[in-house]
Amino acid sequence: EDKVTQPPGDVILTQGQTAKLKCTFKTTDPNRALFWYKQEVNSYPKFILIRSRYSADNSPEFVKDRFDAELKDSSVPLMIQDLHVCDSAVYYLDQLPSNLQSVSSTISSYLTAKTNTVV
């Protein structure tokens, strides 16, 4: 059975830090492609990147300097460098061409007046 999983809960970090969104997958197809998406509140999912045995491409909006993922045997964690407030979103991993199974991780962020902490 093909599936993707990740730890539950939000990721809470400070602006400028690096987020690592963990995710594991199980597949019977060694050529499976894995796609990360970002979905902001009241918006549609935006394609970030694809990772497979044959492809490691990013959407032009999500440059590899900040958004990257390394495909390993059974995981493809998303790394977001130098977090900005605008990175606040739900991040989805899709494994295709299976039944569009998705998991998500949320980065909740807003600046507090006292600490400039991204939550």
mmCIF file with all atom_site columns, C-alpha atoms in Angstrom:
data_model
loop_
_atom_site.group_PDB
_atom_site.id
_atom_site.type_symbol
_atom_site.label_atom_id
_atom_site.label_alt_id
_atom_site.label_comp_id
_atom_site.label_asym_id
_atom_site.label_entity_id
_atom_site.label_seq_id
_atom_site.pdbx_PDB_ins_code
_atom_site.Cartn_x
_atom_site.Cartn_y
_atom_site.Cartn_z
_atom_site.occupancy
_atom_site.B_iso_or_equiv
_atom_site.pdbx_formal_charge
_atom_site.auth_seq_id
_atom_site.auth_comp_id
_atom_site.auth_asym_id
_atom_site.auth_atom_id
_atom_site.pdbx_PDB_model_num
ATOM 1   C CA . GLU A 1 1   ? 0.000  0.000  0.000   1.00 0.00 ? 1   GLU A CA 1
ATOM 2   C CA . ASP A 1 2   ? 1.348  3.453  -0.960  1.00 0.00 ? 2   ASP A CA 1
ATOM 3   C CA . LYS A 1 3   ? 1.084  6.161  1.676   1.00 0.00 ? 3   LYS A CA 1
ATOM 4   C CA . VAL A 1 4   ? 2.646  9.301  3.108   1.00 0.00 ? 4   VAL A CA 1
ATOM 5   C CA . THR A 1 5   ? 2.818  10.177 6.805   1.00 0.00 ? 5   THR A CA 1
ATOM 6   C CA . GLN A 1 6   ? 4.261  12.859 9.031   1.00 0.00 ? 6   GLN A CA 1
ATOM 7   C CA . PRO A 1 7   ? 4.297  13.822 12.689  1.00 0.00 ? 7   PRO A CA 1
ATOM 8   C CA . PRO A 1 8   ? 1.191  15.682 13.863  1.00 0.00 ? 8   PRO A CA 1
ATOM 9   C CA . GLY A 1 9   ? 1.200  19.251 15.096  1.00 0.00 ? 9   GLY A CA 1
ATOM 10  C CA . ASP A 1 10  ? 2.253  22.715 14.039  1.00 0.00 ? 10  ASP A CA 1
ATOM 11  C CA . VAL A 1 11  ? 5.812  23.899 13.528  1.00 0.00 ? 11  VAL A CA 1
ATOM 12  C CA . ILE A 1 12  ? 6.489  27.025 15.575  1.00 0.00 ? 12  ILE A CA 1
ATOM 13  C CA . LEU A 1 13  ? 9.694  28.927 14.838  1.00 0.00 ? 13  LEU A CA 1
ATOM 14  C CA . THR A 1 14  ? 11.269 32.374 14.947  1.00 0.00 ? 14  THR A CA 1
ATOM 15  C CA . GLN A 1 15  ? 11.648 34.514 11.846  1.00 0.00 ? 15  GLN A CA 1
ATOM 16  C CA . GLY A 1 16  ? 15.010 33.809 10.200  1.00 0.00 ? 16  GLY A CA 1
ATOM 17  C CA . GLN A 1 17  ? 15.194 30.221 11.436  1.00 0.00 ? 17  GLN A CA 1
ATOM 18  C CA . THR A 1 18  ? 15.100 27.092 9.273   1.00 0.00 ? 18  THR A CA 1
ATOM 19  C CA . ALA A 1 19  ? 12.020 24.867 9.189   1.00 0.00 ? 19  ALA A CA 1
ATOM 20  C CA . LYS A 1 20  ? 12.362 21.154 8.527   1.00 0.00 ? 20  LYS A CA 1
ATOM 21  C CA . LEU A 1 21  ? 9.007  19.570 7.719   1.00 0.00 ? 21  LEU A CA 1
ATOM 22  C CA . LYS A 1 22  ? 9.440  15.844 8.135   1.00 0.00 ? 22  LYS A CA 1
ATOM 23  C CA . CYS A 1 23  ? 7.567  13.367 6.028   1.00 0.00 ? 23  CYS A CA 1
ATOM 24  C CA . THR A 1 24  ? 7.963  9.707  5.211   1.00 0.00 ? 24  THR A CA 1
ATOM 25  C CA . PHE A 1 25  ? 6.453  7.703  2.404   1.00 0.00 ? 25  PHE A CA 1
ATOM 26  C CA . LYS A 1 26  ? 5.912  4.112  1.419   1.00 0.00 ? 26  LYS A CA 1
ATOM 27  C CA . THR A 1 27  ? 5.598  3.121  -2.207  1.00 0.00 ? 27  THR A CA 1
ATOM 28  C CA . THR A 1 28  ? 5.691  0.092  -4.447  1.00 0.00 ? 28  THR A CA 1
ATOM 29  C CA . ASP A 1 29  ? 6.813  2.236  -7.391  1.00 0.00 ? 29  ASP A CA 1
ATOM 30  C CA . PRO A 1 30  ? 10.518 3.221  -7.288  1.00 0.00 ? 30  PRO A CA 1
ATOM 31  C CA . ASN A 1 31  ? 9.836  5.925  -9.892  1.00 0.00 ? 31  ASN A CA 1
ATOM 32  C CA . ARG A 1 32  ? 7.156  7.645  -7.831  1.00 0.00 ? 32  ARG A CA 1
ATOM 33  C CA . ALA A 1 33  ? 7.214  11.438 -7.857  1.00 0.00 ? 33  ALA A CA 1
ATOM 34  C CA . LEU A 1 34  ? 6.690  13.418 -4.669  1.00 0.00 ? 34  LEU A CA 1
ATOM 35  C CA . PHE A 1 35  ? 5.355  16.968 -4.727  1.00 0.00 ? 35  PHE A CA 1
ATOM 36  C CA . TRP A 1 36  ? 5.395  19.618 -1.988  1.00 0.00 ? 36  TRP A CA 1
ATOM 37  C CA . TYR A 1 37  ? 2.705  22.327 -2.006  1.00 0.00 ? 37  TYR A CA 1
ATOM 38  C CA . LYS A 1 38  ? 2.056  25.438 0.064   1.00 0.00 ? 38  LYS A CA 1
ATOM 39  C CA . GLN A 1 39  ? -1.497 26.520 0.896   1.00 0.00 ? 39  GLN A CA 1
ATOM 40  C CA . GLU A 1 40  ? -2.140 29.859 2.541   1.00 0.00 ? 40  GLU A CA 1
ATOM 41  C CA . VAL A 1 41  ? -5.413 30.761 4.255   1.00 0.00 ? 41  VAL A CA 1
ATOM 42  C CA . ASN A 1 42  ? -8.272 31.245 1.756   1.00 0.00 ? 42  ASN A CA 1
ATOM 43  C CA . SER A 1 43  ? -6.071 30.301 -1.177  1.00 0.00 ? 43  SER A CA 1
ATOM 44  C CA . TYR A 1 44  ? -5.380 27.348 -3.433  1.00 0.00 ? 44  TYR A CA 1
ATOM 45  C CA . PRO A 1 45  ? -2.311 25.086 -3.044  1.00 0.00 ? 45  PRO A CA 1
ATOM 46  C CA . LYS A 1 46  ? 0.795  26.377 -4.815  1.00 0.00 ? 46  LYS A CA 1
ATOM 47  C CA . PHE A 1 47  ? 3.339  23.949 -6.225  1.00 0.00 ? 47  PHE A CA 1
ATOM 48  C CA . ILE A 1 48  ? 6.743  24.273 -4.519  1.00 0.00 ? 48  ILE A CA 1
ATOM 49  C CA . LEU A 1 49  ? 8.854  21.415 -5.828  1.00 0.00 ? 49  LEU A CA 1
ATOM 50  C CA . ILE A 1 50  ? 9.020  17.887 -7.175  1.00 0.00 ? 50  ILE A CA 1
ATOM 51  C CA . ARG A 1 51  ? 11.456 15.188 -6.154  1.00 0.00 ? 51  ARG A CA 1
ATOM 52  C CA . SER A 1 52  ? 11.875 11.808 -7.815  1.00 0.00 ? 52  SER A CA 1
ATOM 53  C CA . ARG A 1 53  ? 14.684 9.548  -8.966  1.00 0.00 ? 53  ARG A CA 1
ATOM 54  C CA . TYR A 1 54  ? 14.850 11.579 -12.173 1.00 0.00 ? 54  TYR A CA 1
ATOM 55  C CA . SER A 1 55  ? 13.772 15.072 -11.198 1.00 0.00 ? 55  SER A CA 1
ATOM 56  C CA . ALA A 1 56  ? 14.619 17.733 -8.609  1.00 0.00 ? 56  ALA A CA 1
ATOM 57  C CA . ASP A 1 57  ? 12.844 20.856 -9.819  1.00 0.00 ? 57  ASP A CA 1
ATOM 58  C CA . ASN A 1 58  ? 11.436 23.870 -7.992  1.00 0.00 ? 58  ASN A CA 1
ATOM 59  C CA . SER A 1 59  ? 8.731  26.286 -9.037  1.00 0.00 ? 59  SER A CA 1
ATOM 60  C CA . PRO A 1 60  ? 10.338 29.654 -9.946  1.00 0.00 ? 60  PRO A CA 1
ATOM 61  C CA . GLU A 1 61  ? 8.476  31.253 -7.034  1.00 0.00 ? 61  GLU A CA 1
ATOM 62  C CA . PHE A 1 62  ? 10.180 28.900 -4.552  1.00 0.00 ? 62  PHE A CA 1
ATOM 63  C CA . VAL A 1 63  ? 13.924 29.125 -5.170  1.00 0.00 ? 63  VAL A CA 1
ATOM 64  C CA . LYS A 1 64  ? 16.217 26.339 -3.966  1.00 0.00 ? 64  LYS A CA 1
ATOM 65  C CA . ASP A 1 65  ? 18.134 28.842 -1.847  1.00 0.00 ? 65  ASP A CA 1
ATOM 66  C CA . ARG A 1 66  ? 15.154 28.855 0.528   1.00 0.00 ? 66  ARG A CA 1
ATOM 67  C CA . PHE A 1 67  ? 12.993 25.828 -0.349  1.00 0.00 ? 67  PHE A CA 1
ATOM 68  C CA . ASP A 1 68  ? 14.626 22.448 -0.799  1.00 0.00 ? 68  ASP A CA 1
ATOM 69  C CA . ALA A 1 69  ? 13.974 18.766 -0.212  1.00 0.00 ? 69  ALA A CA 1
ATOM 70  C CA . GLU A 1 70  ? 16.241 15.768 -0.425  1.00 0.00 ? 70  GLU A CA 1
ATOM 71  C CA . LEU A 1 71  ? 14.669 12.525 -1.577  1.00 0.00 ? 71  LEU A CA 1
ATOM 72  C CA . LYS A 1 72  ? 15.912 9.664  0.585   1.00 0.00 ? 72  LYS A CA 1
ATOM 73  C CA . ASP A 1 73  ? 14.905 6.009  0.711   1.00 0.00 ? 73  ASP A CA 1
ATOM 74  C CA . SER A 1 74  ? 11.635 6.642  2.512   1.00 0.00 ? 74  SER A CA 1
ATOM 75  C CA . SER A 1 75  ? 11.530 10.360 3.316   1.00 0.00 ? 75  SER A CA 1
ATOM 76  C CA . VAL A 1 76  ? 11.558 13.723 1.597   1.00 0.00 ? 76  VAL A CA 1
ATOM 77  C CA . PRO A 1 77  ? 11.715 16.451 4.276   1.00 0.00 ? 77  PRO A CA 1
ATOM 78  C CA . LEU A 1 78  ? 11.042 20.011 3.163   1.00 0.00 ? 78  LEU A CA 1
ATOM 79  C CA . MET A 1 79  ? 13.602 22.571 4.340   1.00 0.00 ? 79  MET A CA 1
ATOM 80  C CA . ILE A 1 80  ? 12.652 26.254 4.384   1.00 0.00 ? 80  ILE A CA 1
ATOM 81  C CA . GLN A 1 81  ? 15.623 28.522 5.075   1.00 0.00 ? 81  GLN A CA 1
ATOM 82  C CA . ASP A 1 82  ? 15.441 32.028 6.528   1.00 0.00 ? 82  ASP A CA 1
ATOM 83  C CA . LEU A 1 83  ? 11.758 31.896 7.501   1.00 0.00 ? 83  LEU A CA 1
ATOM 84  C CA . HIS A 1 84  ? 9.607  34.919 6.696   1.00 0.00 ? 84  HIS A CA 1
ATOM 85  C CA . VAL A 1 85  ? 6.184  35.770 8.092   1.00 0.00 ? 85  VAL A CA 1
ATOM 86  C CA . CYS A 1 86  ? 4.754  35.076 4.622   1.00 0.00 ? 86  CYS A CA 1
ATOM 87  C CA . ASP A 1 87  ? 5.829  31.433 5.006   1.00 0.00 ? 87  ASP A CA 1
ATOM 88  C CA . SER A 1 88  ? 2.887  30.917 7.357   1.00 0.00 ? 88  SER A CA 1
ATOM 89  C CA . ALA A 1 89  ? 0.835  28.219 5.633   1.00 0.00 ? 89  ALA A CA 1
ATOM 90  C CA . VAL A 1 90  ? -0.112 24.570 5.448   1.00 0.00 ? 90  VAL A CA 1
ATOM 91  C CA . TYR A 1 91  ? 2.422  22.495 3.524   1.00 0.00 ? 91  TYR A CA 1
ATOM 92  C CA . TYR A 1 92  ? 1.288  19.343 1.715   1.00 0.00 ? 92  TYR A CA 1
ATOM 93  C CA . LEU A 1 93  ? 3.186  16.398 0.356   1.00 0.00 ? 93  LEU A CA 1
ATOM 94  C CA . ASP A 1 94  ? 1.526  14.499 -2.482  1.00 0.00 ? 94  ASP A CA 1
ATOM 95  C CA . GLN A 1 95  ? 2.715  11.179 -3.804  1.00 0.00 ? 95  GLN A CA 1
ATOM 96  C CA . LEU A 1 96  ? 1.690  10.587 -7.385  1.00 0.00 ? 96  LEU A CA 1
ATOM 97  C CA . PRO A 1 97  ? 0.313  8.815  -9.307  1.00 0.00 ? 97  PRO A CA 1
ATOM 98  C CA . SER A 1 98  ? -1.369 7.128  -6.357  1.00 0.00 ? 98  SER A CA 1
ATOM 99  C CA . ASN A 1 99  ? -4.719 8.420  -5.119  1.00 0.00 ? 99  ASN A CA 1
ATOM 100 C CA . LEU A 1 100 ? -3.408 11.925 -4.421  1.00 0.00 ? 100 LEU A CA 1
ATOM 101 C CA . GLN A 1 101 ? -2.688 11.003 -0.842  1.00 0.00 ? 101 GLN A CA 1
ATOM 102 C CA . SER A 1 102 ? -1.684 14.086 1.093   1.00 0.00 ? 102 SER A CA 1
ATOM 103 C CA . VAL A 1 103 ? -0.343 14.973 4.464   1.00 0.00 ? 103 VAL A CA 1
ATOM 104 C CA . SER A 1 104 ? 0.130  18.456 5.735   1.00 0.00 ? 104 SER A CA 1
ATOM 105 C CA . SER A 1 105 ? 2.247  20.420 8.141   1.00 0.00 ? 105 SER A CA 1
ATOM 106 C CA . THR A 1 106 ? 1.327  23.883 9.300   1.00 0.00 ? 106 THR A CA 1
ATOM 107 C CA . ILE A 1 107 ? 3.682  26.741 9.919   1.00 0.00 ? 107 ILE A CA 1
ATOM 108 C CA . SER A 1 108 ? 1.728  29.302 11.890  1.00 0.00 ? 108 SER A CA 1
ATOM 109 C CA . SER A 1 109 ? 3.427  32.647 11.894  1.00 0.00 ? 109 SER A CA 1
ATOM 110 C CA . TYR A 1 110 ? 2.760  36.151 13.085  1.00 0.00 ? 110 TYR A CA 1
ATOM 111 C CA . LEU A 1 111 ? 5.000  38.773 14.604  1.00 0.00 ? 111 LEU A CA 1
ATOM 112 C CA . THR A 1 112 ? 4.441  39.606 18.232  1.00 0.00 ? 112 THR A CA 1
ATOM 113 C CA . ALA A 1 113 ? 5.113  43.177 19.288  1.00 0.00 ? 113 ALA A CA 1
ATOM 114 C CA . LYS A 1 114 ? 7.542  42.223 22.056  1.00 0.00 ? 114 LYS A CA 1
ATOM 115 C CA . THR A 1 115 ? 9.636  39.394 20.715  1.00 0.00 ? 115 THR A CA 1
ATOM 116 C CA . ASN A 1 116 ? 9.362  39.371 16.926  1.00 0.00 ? 116 ASN A CA 1
ATOM 117 C CA . THR A 1 117 ? 8.716  35.668 17.209  1.00 0.00 ? 117 THR A CA 1
ATOM 118 C CA . VAL A 1 118 ? 7.184  33.783 14.333  1.00 0.00 ? 118 VAL A CA 1
ATOM 119 C CA . VAL A 1 119 ? 4.666  31.409 15.872  1.00 0.00 ? 119 VAL A CA 1
#
